[in-house]
PDB file of C-alpha atoms in Angstrom:
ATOM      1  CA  UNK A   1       6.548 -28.938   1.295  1.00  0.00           C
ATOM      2  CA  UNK A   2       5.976 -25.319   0.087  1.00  0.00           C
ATOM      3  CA  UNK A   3       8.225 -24.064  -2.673  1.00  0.00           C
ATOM      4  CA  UNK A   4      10.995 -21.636  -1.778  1.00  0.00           C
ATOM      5  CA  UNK A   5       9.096 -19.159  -3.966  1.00  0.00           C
ATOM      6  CA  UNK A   6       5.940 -19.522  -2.289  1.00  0.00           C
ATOM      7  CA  UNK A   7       7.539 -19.512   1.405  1.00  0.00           C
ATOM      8  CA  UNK A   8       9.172 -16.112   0.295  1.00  0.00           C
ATOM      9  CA  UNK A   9       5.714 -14.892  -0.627  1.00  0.00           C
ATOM     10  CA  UNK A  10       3.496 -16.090   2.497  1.00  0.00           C
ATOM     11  CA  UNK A  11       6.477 -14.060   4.664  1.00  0.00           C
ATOM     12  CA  UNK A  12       5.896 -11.016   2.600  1.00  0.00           C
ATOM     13  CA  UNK A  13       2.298 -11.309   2.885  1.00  0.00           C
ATOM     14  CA  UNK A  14       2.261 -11.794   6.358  1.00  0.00           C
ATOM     15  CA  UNK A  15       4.319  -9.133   6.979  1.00  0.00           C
ATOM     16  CA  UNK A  16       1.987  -6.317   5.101  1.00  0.00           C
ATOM     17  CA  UNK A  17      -0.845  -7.581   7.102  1.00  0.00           C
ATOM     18  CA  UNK A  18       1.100  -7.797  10.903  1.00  0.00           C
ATOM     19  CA  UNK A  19       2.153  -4.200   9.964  1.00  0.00           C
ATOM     20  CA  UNK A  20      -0.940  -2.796   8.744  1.00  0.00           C
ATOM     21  CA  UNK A  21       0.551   0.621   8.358  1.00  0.00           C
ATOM     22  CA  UNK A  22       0.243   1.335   4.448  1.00  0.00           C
ATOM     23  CA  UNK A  23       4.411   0.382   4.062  1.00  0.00           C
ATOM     24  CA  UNK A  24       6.606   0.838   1.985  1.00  0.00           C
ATOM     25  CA  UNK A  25       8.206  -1.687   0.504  1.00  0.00           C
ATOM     26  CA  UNK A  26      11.623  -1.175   2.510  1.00  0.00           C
ATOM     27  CA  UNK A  27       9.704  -0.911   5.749  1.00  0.00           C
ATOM     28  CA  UNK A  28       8.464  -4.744   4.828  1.00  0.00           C
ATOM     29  CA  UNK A  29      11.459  -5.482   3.576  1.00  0.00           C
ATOM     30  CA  UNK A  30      13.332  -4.295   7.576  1.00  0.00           C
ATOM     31  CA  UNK A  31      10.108  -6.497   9.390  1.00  0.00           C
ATOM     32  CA  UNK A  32      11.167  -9.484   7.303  1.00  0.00           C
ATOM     33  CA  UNK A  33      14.614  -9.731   7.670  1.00  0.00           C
ATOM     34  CA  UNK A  34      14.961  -9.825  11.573  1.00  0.00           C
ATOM     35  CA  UNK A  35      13.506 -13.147  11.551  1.00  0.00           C
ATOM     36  CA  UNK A  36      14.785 -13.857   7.840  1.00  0.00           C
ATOM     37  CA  UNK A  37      18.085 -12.638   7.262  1.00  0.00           C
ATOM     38  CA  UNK A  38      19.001 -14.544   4.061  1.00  0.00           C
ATOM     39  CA  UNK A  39      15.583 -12.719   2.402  1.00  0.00           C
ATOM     40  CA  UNK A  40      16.906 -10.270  -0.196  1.00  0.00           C
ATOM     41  CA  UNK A  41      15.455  -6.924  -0.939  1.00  0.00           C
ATOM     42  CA  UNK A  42      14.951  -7.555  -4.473  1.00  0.00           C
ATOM     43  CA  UNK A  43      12.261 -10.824  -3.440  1.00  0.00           C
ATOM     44  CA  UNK A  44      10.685  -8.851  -1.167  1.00  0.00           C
ATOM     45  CA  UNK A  45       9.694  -6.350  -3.504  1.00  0.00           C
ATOM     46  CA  UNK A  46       9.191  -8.723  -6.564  1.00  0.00           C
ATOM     47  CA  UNK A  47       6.537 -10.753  -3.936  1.00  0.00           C
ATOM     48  CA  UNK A  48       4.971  -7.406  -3.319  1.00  0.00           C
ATOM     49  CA  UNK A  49       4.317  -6.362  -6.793  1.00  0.00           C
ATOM     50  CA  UNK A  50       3.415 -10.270  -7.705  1.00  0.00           C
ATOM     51  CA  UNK A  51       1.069 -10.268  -4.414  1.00  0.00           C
ATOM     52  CA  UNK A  52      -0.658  -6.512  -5.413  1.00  0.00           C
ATOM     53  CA  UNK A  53      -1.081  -7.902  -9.048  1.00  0.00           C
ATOM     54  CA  UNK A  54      -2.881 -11.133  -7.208  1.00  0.00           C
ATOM     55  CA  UNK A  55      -4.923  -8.775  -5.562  1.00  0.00           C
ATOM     56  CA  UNK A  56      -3.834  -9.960  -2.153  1.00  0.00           C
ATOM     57  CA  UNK A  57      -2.658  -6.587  -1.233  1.00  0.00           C
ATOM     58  CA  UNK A  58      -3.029  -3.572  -2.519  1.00  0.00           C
ATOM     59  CA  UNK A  59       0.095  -1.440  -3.836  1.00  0.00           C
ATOM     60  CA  UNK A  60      -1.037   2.530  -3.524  1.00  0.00           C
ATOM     61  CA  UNK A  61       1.337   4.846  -5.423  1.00  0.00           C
ATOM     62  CA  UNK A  62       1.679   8.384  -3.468  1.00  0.00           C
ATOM     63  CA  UNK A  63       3.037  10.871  -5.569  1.00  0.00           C
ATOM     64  CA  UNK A  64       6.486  12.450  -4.828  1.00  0.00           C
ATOM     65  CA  UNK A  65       6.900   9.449  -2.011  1.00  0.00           C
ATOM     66  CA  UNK A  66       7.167   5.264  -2.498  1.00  0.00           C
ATOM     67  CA  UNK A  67       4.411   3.512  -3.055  1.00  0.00           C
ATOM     68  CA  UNK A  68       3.037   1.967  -0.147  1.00  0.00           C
ATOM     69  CA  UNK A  69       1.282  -1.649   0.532  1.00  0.00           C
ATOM     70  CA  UNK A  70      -2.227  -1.910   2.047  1.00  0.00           C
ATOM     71  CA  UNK A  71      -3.573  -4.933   3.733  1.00  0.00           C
ATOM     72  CA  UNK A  72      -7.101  -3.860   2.932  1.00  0.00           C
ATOM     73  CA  UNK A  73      -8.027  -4.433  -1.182  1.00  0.00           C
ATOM     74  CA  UNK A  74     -11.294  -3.175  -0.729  1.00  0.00           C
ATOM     75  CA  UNK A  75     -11.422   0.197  -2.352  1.00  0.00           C
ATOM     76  CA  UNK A  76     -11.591   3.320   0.395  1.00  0.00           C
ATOM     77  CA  UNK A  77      -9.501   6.628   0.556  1.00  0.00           C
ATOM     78  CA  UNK A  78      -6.118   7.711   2.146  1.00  0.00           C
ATOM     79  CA  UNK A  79      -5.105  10.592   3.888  1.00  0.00           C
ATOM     80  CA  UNK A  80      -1.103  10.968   3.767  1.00  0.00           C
ATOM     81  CA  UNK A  81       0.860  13.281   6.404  1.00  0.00           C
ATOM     82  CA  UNK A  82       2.067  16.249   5.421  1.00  0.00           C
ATOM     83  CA  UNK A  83       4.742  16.073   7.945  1.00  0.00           C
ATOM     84  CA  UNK A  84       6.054  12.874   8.605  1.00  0.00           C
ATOM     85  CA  UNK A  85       4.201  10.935   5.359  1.00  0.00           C
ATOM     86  CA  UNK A  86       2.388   8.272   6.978  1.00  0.00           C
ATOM     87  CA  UNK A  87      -0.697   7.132   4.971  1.00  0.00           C
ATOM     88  CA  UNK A  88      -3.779   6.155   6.894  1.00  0.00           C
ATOM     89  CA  UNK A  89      -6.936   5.226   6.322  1.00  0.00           C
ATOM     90  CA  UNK A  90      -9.846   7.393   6.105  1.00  0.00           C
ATOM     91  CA  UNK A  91     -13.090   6.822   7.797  1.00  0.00           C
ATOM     92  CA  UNK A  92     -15.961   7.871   5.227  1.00  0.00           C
ATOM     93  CA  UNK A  93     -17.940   6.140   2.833  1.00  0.00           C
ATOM     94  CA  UNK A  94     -16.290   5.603  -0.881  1.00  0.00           C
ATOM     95  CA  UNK A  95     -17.974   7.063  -3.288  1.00  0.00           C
ATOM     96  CA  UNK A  96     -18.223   4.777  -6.373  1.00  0.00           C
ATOM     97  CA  UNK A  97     -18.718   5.362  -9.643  1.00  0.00           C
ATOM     98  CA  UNK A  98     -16.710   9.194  -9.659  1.00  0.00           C
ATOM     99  CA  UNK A  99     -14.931   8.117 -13.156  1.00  0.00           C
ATOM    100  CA  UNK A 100     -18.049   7.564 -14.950  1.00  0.00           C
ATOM    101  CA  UNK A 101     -18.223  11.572 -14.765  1.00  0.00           C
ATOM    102  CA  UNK A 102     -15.032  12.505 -16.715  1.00  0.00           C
ATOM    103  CA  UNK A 103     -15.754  14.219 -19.913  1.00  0.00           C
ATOM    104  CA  UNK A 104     -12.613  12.704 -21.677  1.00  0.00           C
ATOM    105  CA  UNK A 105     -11.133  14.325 -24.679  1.00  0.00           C
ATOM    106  CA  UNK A 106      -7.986  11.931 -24.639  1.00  0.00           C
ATOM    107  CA  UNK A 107     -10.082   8.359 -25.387  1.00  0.00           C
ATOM    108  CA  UNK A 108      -9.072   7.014 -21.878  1.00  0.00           C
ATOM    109  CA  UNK A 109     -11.241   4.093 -20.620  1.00  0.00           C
ATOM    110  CA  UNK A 110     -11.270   4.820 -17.006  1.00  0.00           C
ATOM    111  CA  UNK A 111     -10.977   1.615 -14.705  1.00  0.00           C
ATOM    112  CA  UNK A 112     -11.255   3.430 -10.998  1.00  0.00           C
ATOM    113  CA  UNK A 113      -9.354   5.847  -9.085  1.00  0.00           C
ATOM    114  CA  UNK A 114      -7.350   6.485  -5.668  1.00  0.00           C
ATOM    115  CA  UNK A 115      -8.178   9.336  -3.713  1.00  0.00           C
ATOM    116  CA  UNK A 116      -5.765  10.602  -1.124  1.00  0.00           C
ATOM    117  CA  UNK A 117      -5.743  13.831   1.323  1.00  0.00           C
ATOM    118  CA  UNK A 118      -3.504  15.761   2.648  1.00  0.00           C
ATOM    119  CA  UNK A 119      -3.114  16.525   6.489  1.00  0.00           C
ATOM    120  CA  UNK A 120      -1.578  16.696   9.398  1.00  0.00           C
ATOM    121  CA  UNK A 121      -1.885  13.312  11.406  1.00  0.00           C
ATOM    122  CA  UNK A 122      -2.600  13.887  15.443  1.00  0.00           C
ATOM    123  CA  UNK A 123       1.359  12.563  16.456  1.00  0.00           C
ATOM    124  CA  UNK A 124       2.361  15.885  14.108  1.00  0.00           C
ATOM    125  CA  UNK A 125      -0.023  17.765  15.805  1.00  0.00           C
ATOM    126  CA  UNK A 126       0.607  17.049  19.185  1.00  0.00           C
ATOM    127  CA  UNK A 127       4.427  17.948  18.258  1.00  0.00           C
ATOM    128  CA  UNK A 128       3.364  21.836  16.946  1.00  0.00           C
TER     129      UNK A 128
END
């Protein structure tokens, strides 16, 4: 049998890839405990940072909001909400390769980056 640990970590895994909605780690946390109710908030979001450094999901961090957890690891771009701050995907190719264009002054040794728009998502639309 599965160790408790591991159990704990195949929910929270599951559970970022039924909801597919770039979540936060609370909104994982609220999926998991209908069915789980003895889950505590603290494993959930130790398995979520523990599964993003595993690279089985990705953990986004959205400035002046939580971060959020992607089912997709692949690297593509976000567009977040203005209005009600849901983060979705954006349909367009990723352009690789951006950070190898920084004229750097500071001695950083750039690794990748995240882009992520701004907008107004149809729902918020439809609501104006």
């Amino acid at each position: 049998m599965k160790n408790r640990n591991t159990i704990q970590r195949t929910l929270v895994l599951e559970a970022v890839n039924t909801l597919q909605c770039h979540a936060t780690a609370d909104e994982v946390y609220e999926a998991i405990v209908k069915e789980h109710p003895t889950v505590s908030k603290a494993t959930v979001y130790r398995n979520l940072n523990l599964l993003s450094e595993m690279g089985e999901i990705r953990k986004m961090e959205i400035p002046g909001g939580p971060d959020r957890f992607d089912h997709r690891c692949h690297d593509h771009c976000h567009v977040r909400c203005e209005k009600c701050g849901r983060v979705f995907d954006v349909d367009m190719e990723y352009v690789s390769g951006l950070e190898k264009g920084i004229r750097d002054a500071h001695g950083f040794a750039f690794t990748g980056y995240d882009i992520l728009f701004r907008g107004i998502c149809p729902d918020c639309r439809k609501g104006e």
